[in-house]
Coordinates of C-alpha atoms in Angstrom, one line a residue:
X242 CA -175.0 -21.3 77.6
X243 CA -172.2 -21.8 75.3
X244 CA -172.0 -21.7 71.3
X245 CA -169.6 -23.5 70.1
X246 CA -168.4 -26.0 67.3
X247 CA -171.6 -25.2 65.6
X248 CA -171.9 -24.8 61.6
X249 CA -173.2 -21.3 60.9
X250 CA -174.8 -20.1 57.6
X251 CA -175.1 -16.3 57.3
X252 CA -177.1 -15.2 54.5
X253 CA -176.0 -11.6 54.1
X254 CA -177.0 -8.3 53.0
X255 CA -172.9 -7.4 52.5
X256 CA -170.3 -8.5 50.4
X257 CA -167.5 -9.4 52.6
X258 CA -164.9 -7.1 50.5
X259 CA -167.1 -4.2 51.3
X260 CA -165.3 -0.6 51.3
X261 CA -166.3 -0.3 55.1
X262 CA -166.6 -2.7 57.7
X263 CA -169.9 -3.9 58.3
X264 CA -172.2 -5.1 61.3
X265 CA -172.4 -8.2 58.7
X266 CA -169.5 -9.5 58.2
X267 CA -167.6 -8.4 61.8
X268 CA -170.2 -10.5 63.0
X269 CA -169.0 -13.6 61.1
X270 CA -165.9 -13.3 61.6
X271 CA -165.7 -13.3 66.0
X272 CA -168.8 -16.1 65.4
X273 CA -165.6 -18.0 63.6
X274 CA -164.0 -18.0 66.5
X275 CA -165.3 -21.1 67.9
X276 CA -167.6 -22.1 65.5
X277 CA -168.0 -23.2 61.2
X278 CA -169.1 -20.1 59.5
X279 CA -170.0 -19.7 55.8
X280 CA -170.7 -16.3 54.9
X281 CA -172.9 -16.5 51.7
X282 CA -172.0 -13.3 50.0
X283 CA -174.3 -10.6 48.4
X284 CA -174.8 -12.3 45.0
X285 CA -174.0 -10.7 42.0
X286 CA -176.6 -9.2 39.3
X287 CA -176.1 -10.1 35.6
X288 CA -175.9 -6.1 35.8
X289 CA -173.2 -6.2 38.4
X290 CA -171.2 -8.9 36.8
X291 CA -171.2 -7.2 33.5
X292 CA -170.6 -3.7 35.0
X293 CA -167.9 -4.6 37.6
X294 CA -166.0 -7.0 35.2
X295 CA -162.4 -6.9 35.5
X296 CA -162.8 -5.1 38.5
X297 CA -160.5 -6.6 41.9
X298 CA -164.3 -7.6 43.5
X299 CA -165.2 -9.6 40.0
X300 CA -161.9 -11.0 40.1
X301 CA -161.6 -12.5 43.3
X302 CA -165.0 -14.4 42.6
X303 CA -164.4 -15.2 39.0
X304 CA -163.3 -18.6 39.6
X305 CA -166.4 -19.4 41.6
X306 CA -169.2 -18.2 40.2
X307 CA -170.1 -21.0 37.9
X308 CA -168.5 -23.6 40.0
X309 CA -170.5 -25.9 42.8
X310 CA -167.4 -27.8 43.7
X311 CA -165.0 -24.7 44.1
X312 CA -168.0 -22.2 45.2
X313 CA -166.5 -20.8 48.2
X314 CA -163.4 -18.7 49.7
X315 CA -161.3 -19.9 52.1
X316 CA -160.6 -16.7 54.5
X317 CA -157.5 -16.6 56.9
X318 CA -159.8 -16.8 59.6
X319 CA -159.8 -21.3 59.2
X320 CA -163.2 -21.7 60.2
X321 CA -165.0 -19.2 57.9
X322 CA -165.6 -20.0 54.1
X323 CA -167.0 -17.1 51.7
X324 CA -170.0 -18.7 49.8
X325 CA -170.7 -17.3 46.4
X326 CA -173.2 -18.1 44.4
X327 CA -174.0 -17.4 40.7
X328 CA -175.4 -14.7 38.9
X329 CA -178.9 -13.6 39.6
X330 CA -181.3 -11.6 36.9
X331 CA -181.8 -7.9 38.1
X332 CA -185.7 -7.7 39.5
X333 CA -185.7 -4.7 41.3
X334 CA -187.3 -2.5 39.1
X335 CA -190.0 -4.4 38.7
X336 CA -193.4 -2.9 40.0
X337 CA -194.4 -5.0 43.2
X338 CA -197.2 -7.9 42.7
X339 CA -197.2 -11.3 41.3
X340 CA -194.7 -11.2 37.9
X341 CA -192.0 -9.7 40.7
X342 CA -193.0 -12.4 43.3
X343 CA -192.1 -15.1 40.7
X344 CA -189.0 -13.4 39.7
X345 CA -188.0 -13.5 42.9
X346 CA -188.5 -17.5 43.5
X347 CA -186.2 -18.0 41.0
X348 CA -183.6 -15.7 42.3
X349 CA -184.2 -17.7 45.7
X350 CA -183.3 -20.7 43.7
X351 CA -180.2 -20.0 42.5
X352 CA -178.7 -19.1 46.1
X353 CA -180.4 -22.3 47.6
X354 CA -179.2 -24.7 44.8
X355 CA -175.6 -23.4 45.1
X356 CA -175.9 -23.5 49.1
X357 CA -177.8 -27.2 48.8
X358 CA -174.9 -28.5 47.5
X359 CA -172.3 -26.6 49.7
X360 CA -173.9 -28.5 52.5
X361 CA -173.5 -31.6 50.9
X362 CA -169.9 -31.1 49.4
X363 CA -169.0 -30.3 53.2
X364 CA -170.9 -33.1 55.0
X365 CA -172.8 -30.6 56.8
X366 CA -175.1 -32.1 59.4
X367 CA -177.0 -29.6 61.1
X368 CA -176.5 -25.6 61.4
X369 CA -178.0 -22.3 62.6
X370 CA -179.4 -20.2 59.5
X371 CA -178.8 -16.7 59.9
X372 CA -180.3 -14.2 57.6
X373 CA -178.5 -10.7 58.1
X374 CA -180.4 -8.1 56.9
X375 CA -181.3 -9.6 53.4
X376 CA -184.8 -9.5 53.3
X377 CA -184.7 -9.3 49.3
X378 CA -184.5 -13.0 50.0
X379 CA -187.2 -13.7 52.4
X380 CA -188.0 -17.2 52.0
X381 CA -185.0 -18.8 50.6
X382 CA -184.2 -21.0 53.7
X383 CA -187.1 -22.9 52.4
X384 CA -185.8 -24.8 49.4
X385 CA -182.8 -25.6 51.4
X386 CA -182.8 -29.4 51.7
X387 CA -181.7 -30.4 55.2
X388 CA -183.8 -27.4 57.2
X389 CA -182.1 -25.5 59.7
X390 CA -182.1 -26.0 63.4
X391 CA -182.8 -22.7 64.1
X392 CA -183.8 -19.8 62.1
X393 CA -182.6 -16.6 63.0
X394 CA -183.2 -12.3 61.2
X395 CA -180.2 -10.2 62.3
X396 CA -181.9 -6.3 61.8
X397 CA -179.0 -4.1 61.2
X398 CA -180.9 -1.3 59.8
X399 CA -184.5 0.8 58.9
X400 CA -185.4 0.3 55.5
X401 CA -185.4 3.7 54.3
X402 CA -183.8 4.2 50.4
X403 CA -186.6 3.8 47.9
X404 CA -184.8 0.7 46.5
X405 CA -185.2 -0.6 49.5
X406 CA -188.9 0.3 50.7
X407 CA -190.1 -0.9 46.5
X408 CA -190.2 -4.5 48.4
X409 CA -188.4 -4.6 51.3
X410 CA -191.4 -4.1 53.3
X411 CA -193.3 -7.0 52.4
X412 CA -190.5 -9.2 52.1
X413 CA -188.8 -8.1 55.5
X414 CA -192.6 -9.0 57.3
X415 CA -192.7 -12.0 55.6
X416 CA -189.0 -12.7 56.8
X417 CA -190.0 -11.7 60.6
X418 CA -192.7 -13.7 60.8
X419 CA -191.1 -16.7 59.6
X420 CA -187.9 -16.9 62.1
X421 CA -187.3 -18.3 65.3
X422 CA -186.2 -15.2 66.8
X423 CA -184.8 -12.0 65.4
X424 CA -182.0 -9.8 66.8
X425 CA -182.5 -5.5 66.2
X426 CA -179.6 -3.5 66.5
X427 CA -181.7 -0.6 68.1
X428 CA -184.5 -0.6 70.9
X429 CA -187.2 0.7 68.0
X430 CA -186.2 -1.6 65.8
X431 CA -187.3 -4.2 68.3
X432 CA -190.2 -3.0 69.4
X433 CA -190.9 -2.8 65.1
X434 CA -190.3 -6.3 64.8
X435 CA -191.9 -7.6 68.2
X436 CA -195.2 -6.8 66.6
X437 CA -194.8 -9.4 64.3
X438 CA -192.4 -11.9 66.0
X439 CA -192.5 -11.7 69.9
X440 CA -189.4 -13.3 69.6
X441 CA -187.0 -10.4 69.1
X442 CA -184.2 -9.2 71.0
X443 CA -182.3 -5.5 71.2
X444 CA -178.6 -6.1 70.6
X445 CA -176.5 -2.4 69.5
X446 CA -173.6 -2.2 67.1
X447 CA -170.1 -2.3 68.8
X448 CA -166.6 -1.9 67.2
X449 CA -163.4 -2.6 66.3
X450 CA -162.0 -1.1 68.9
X451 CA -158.7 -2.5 68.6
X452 CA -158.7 -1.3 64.8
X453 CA -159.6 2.5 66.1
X454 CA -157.1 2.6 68.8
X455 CA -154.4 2.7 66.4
X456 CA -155.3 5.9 66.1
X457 CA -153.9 6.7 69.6
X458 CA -150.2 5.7 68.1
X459 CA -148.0 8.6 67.9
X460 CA -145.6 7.1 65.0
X461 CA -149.0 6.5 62.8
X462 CA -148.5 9.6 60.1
X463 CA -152.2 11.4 59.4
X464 CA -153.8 10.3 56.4
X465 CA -152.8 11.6 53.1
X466 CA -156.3 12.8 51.8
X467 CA -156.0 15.0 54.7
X468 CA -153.0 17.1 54.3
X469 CA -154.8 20.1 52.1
X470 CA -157.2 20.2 54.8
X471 CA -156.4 23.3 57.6
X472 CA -157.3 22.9 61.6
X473 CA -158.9 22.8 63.0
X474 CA -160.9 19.8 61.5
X475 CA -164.4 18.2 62.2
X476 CA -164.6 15.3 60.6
X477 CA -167.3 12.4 59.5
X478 CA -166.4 9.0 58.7
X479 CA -168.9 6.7 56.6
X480 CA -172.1 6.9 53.9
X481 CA -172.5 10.1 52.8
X482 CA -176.4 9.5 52.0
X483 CA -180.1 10.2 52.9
X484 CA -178.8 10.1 56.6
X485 CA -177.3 13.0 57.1
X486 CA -178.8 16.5 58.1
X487 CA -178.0 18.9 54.7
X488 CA -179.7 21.8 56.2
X489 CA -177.7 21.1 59.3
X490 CA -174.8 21.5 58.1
X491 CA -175.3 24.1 56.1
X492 CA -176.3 26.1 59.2
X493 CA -172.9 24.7 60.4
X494 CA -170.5 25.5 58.1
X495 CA -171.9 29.6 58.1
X496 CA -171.8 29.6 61.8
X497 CA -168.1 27.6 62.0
X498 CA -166.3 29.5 58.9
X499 CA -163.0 28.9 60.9
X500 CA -163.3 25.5 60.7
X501 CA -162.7 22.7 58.2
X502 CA -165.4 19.9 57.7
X503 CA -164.4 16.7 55.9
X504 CA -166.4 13.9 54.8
X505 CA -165.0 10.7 54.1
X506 CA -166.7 7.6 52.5
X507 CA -168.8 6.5 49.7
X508 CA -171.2 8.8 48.4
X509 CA -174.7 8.0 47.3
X510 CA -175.6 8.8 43.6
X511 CA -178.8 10.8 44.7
X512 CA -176.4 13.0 46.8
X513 CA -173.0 13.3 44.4
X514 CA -173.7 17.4 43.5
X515 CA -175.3 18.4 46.5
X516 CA -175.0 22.5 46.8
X517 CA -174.0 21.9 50.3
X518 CA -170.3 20.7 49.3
X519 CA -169.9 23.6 47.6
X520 CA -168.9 26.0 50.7
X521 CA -165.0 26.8 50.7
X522 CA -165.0 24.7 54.4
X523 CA -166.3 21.8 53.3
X524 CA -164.3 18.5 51.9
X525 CA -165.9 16.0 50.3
X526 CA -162.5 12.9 50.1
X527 CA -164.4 9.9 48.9
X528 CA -164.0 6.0 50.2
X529 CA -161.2 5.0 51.3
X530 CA -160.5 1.1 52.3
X531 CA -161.3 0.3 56.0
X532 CA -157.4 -0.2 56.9
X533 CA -157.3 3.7 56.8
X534 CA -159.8 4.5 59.7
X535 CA -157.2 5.1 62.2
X536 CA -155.1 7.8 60.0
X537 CA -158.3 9.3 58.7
X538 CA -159.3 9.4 62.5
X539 CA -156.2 10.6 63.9
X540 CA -156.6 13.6 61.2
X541 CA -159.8 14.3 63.1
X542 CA -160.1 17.1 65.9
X543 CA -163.7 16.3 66.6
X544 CA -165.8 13.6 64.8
X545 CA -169.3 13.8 64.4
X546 CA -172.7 12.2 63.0
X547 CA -174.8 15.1 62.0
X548 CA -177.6 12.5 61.2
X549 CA -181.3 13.5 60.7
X550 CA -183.8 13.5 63.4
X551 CA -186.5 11.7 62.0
X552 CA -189.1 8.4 62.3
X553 CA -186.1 6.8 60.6
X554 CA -183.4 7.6 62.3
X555 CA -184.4 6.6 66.2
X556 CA -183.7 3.4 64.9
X557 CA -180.1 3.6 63.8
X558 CA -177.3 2.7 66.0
X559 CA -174.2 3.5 64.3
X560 CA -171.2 1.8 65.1
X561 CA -169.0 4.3 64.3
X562 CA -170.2 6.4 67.2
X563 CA -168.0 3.5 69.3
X564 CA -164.8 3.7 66.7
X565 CA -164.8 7.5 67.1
X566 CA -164.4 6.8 70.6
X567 CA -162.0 3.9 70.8
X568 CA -160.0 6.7 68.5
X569 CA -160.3 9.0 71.8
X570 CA -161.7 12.2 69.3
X571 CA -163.8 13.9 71.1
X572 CA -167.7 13.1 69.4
X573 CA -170.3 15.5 68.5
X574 CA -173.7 14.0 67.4
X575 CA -177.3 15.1 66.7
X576 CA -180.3 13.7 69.0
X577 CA -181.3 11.3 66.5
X578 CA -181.3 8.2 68.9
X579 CA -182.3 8.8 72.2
X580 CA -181.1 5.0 73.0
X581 CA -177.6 6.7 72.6
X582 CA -176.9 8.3 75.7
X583 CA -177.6 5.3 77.8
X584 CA -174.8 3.7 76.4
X585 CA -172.6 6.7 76.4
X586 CA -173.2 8.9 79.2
X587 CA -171.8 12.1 79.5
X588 CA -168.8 11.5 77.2
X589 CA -170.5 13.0 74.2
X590 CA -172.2 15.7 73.0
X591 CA -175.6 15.0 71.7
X592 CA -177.2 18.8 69.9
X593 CA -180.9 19.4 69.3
X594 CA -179.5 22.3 66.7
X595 CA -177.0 24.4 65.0
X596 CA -176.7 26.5 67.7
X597 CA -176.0 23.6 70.5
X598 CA -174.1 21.9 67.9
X599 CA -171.6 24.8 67.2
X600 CA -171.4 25.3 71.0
X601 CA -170.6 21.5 71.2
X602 CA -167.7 21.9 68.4
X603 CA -166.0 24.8 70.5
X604 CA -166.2 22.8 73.7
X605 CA -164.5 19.5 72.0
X606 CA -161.9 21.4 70.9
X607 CA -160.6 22.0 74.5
X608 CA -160.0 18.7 74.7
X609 CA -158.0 16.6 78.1
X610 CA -156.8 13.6 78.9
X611 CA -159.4 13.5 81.2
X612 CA -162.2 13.7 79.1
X613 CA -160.6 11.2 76.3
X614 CA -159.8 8.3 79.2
X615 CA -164.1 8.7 80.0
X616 CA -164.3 8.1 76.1
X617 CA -162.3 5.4 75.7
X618 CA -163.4 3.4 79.2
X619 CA -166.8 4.0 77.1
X620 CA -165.6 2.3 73.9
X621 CA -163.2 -0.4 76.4
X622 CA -167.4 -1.9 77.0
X623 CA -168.7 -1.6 73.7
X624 CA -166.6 -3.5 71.9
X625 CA -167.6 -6.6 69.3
X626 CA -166.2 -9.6 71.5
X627 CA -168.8 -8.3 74.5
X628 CA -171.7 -7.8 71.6
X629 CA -170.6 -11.4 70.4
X630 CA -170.9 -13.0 74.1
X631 CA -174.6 -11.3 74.2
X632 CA -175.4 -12.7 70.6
X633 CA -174.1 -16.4 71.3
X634 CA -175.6 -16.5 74.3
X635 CA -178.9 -15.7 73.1
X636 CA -178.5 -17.9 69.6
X637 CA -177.4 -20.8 72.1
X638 CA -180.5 -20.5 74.8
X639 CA -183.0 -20.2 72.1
X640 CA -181.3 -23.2 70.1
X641 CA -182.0 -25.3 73.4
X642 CA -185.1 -24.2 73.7
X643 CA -186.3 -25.0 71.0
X644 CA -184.5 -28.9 70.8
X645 CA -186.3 -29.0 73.9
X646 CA -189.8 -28.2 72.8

């Protein structure tokens, strides 16, 4: 069945300027396509709107926080509109129970009021609600005015950060329970979430593979950050957080002392001094915008995602395991996800340990042409405009169903 024409609210756990490119927002922007999209970004905190004043982020959404007729961004893509909404007061510290509850109701009101009267500024008849991953919100779409035709939970990700797990829990099962259906981006995930809503569905991350290819262009220079950095280099491309395997690569970087390890993107505060980036072959570059993954990637001999093996972790499906390959590195991963290899085969190397690991490393760096076409035929079927087909299809026949019933 076909999706199209349809108005679709996202209610998202991102902000749409986001240093790296998100599950989120990608989404939106293919669901544009052929259909009316507003993206209702990550509000604001009064802590975040005094401590990012001034900043490019705060200035882009200046104009609109405290205004219900000029509330939204118009993107180049014409069908999708960037909602924001105002301020919210900062609850998360709050101990769990009734006081945070309440706080929280308010908080919900703010984003409904400001998206009630989107809906009516627009002439908005009837939509999907989708809420992506922003289960701090978990029963918003209640005090929306005209209700939703379907409701819909998009489950990017485990809650794992302590932030997260304060009241994510509950408000994540109250969220599951109350949808029409929910969509997992891994197989355990799904299975999590079936328990509470039978419902769900198992849809993976994909990628930009277009975006990562550029890496394959011989005129595109290696990125600057880069250029202190000897070869051979292994490199990792994203969070730098609870995620990743410490002791790992610790073992790693003693066993591989004639290689060069960068890691590039944003690093958690928790993880900021940690000893392990203080070993002469490791590189620690910071974020860098998203328009830079193919010259960061290029600058890459092998990439890897030395991720944890852990409860947590079989339910993460990174998408940058699919722009590593649309970038034709060669990819060396821990056995964190055994959902992995199914949709990769034998084009890369998943380790149980250092050892295997290490092995893997010296194996990707004799490289062929051979090896990289397998990787990027892999990537070539994993990209967002087949993820999209699986999504709308399954937001379209549960849509019909439910008319119908």
């Amino acid at each position: 069945m076909e999706l199209k024409n349809r108005h679709i609210v996202i209610l998202s756990q991102m902000q749409f300027d986001s240093r790296l490119e998100s599950t989120n927002y990608t989404i939106a922007k293919h669901l544009a396509k052929d259909n009316y999209v507003y993206y209702v970004d990550r509000p604001y905190t009064w802590k975040d709107y005094i401590q990012f004043k001034n900043t490019p982020g705060y200035n882009t959404r200046k104009p609109h926080f405290f205004s219900p007729k000029d509330s939204f961004i118009q993107t180049e893509i014409p069908n999708l509109k960037i909602i924001i909404t105002p301020p919210v007061p900062s609850i998360n510290s709050l101990p769990e129970g009734a006081i945070y509850r309440q706080a929280l109701k308010i908080n919900e009101r703010i984003v409904a009021n400001r998206l009630n009267k989107v809906i009516k500024n627009l002439g908005i008849k009837d939509y999907i609600f989708i809420n992506s991953y922003a289960f701090y919100y978990p029963t918003m779409h209640r005090l929306l005015k005209l209700k939703p035709l379907l409701k819909v939970y998009h489950c990017v990700d485990p809650l794992i950060e302590e932030y997260q797990t304060r009241h994510g829990l509950i408000s994540e099962d109250i969220l599951v329970k109350d949808m029409d259906m929910v969509i997992s981006t891994s197989k355990e995930l799904s299975n999590t979430k079936r328990k509470l809503n039978p419902n769900s569905y198992f849809v993976p991350n994909a990628a930009n593979i277009s975006h990562s290819q550029k890496a394959l262009d011989p005129a595109l220079p290696v990125a600057g950050i880069l250029a202190d950095v000897k070869k051979p280099v292994i490199g990792y491309f994203g969070n730098i957080e609870r995620r990743i395997d410490y002791d790992l690569i610790t073992q790693l970087l003693k066993q591989n002392s004639d290689k060069n390890f960068v890691f590039v993107g944003p690093v958690a505060i928790d993880y900021e001094n940690n000893t392990v980036f203080n070993a002469p072959n490791i590189f620690k570059k910071g974020a860098v915008p998203y328009e830079l993954l193919p010259a960061v990637l290029k600058g890459f001999d092998v990439a890897i995602i030395p991720f944890k093996k852990d409860d947590v972790s079989s339910s993460i499906f990174p998408l940058k395991l699919f722009e590593y390959l649309g970038s034709g590195r060669p990819v060396v991963i821990t056995d964190f996800n055994e959902d992995l290899e199914e949709f990769t085969g034998d084009t890369v190397y998943i380790c149980k340990n250092a050892d295997e690991f290490t092995a893997a490393l010296n194996l990707a760096l004799n490289d062929t042409p051979f090896l990289q076409q397998k990787r990027l035929k892999v990537a070539a079927q994993n990209t967002w405009e087949h993820r999209i087909t699986e999504i709308k299809s399954l937001l379209a026949t549960n849509l019909n169903n439910k008319q119908k019933g």
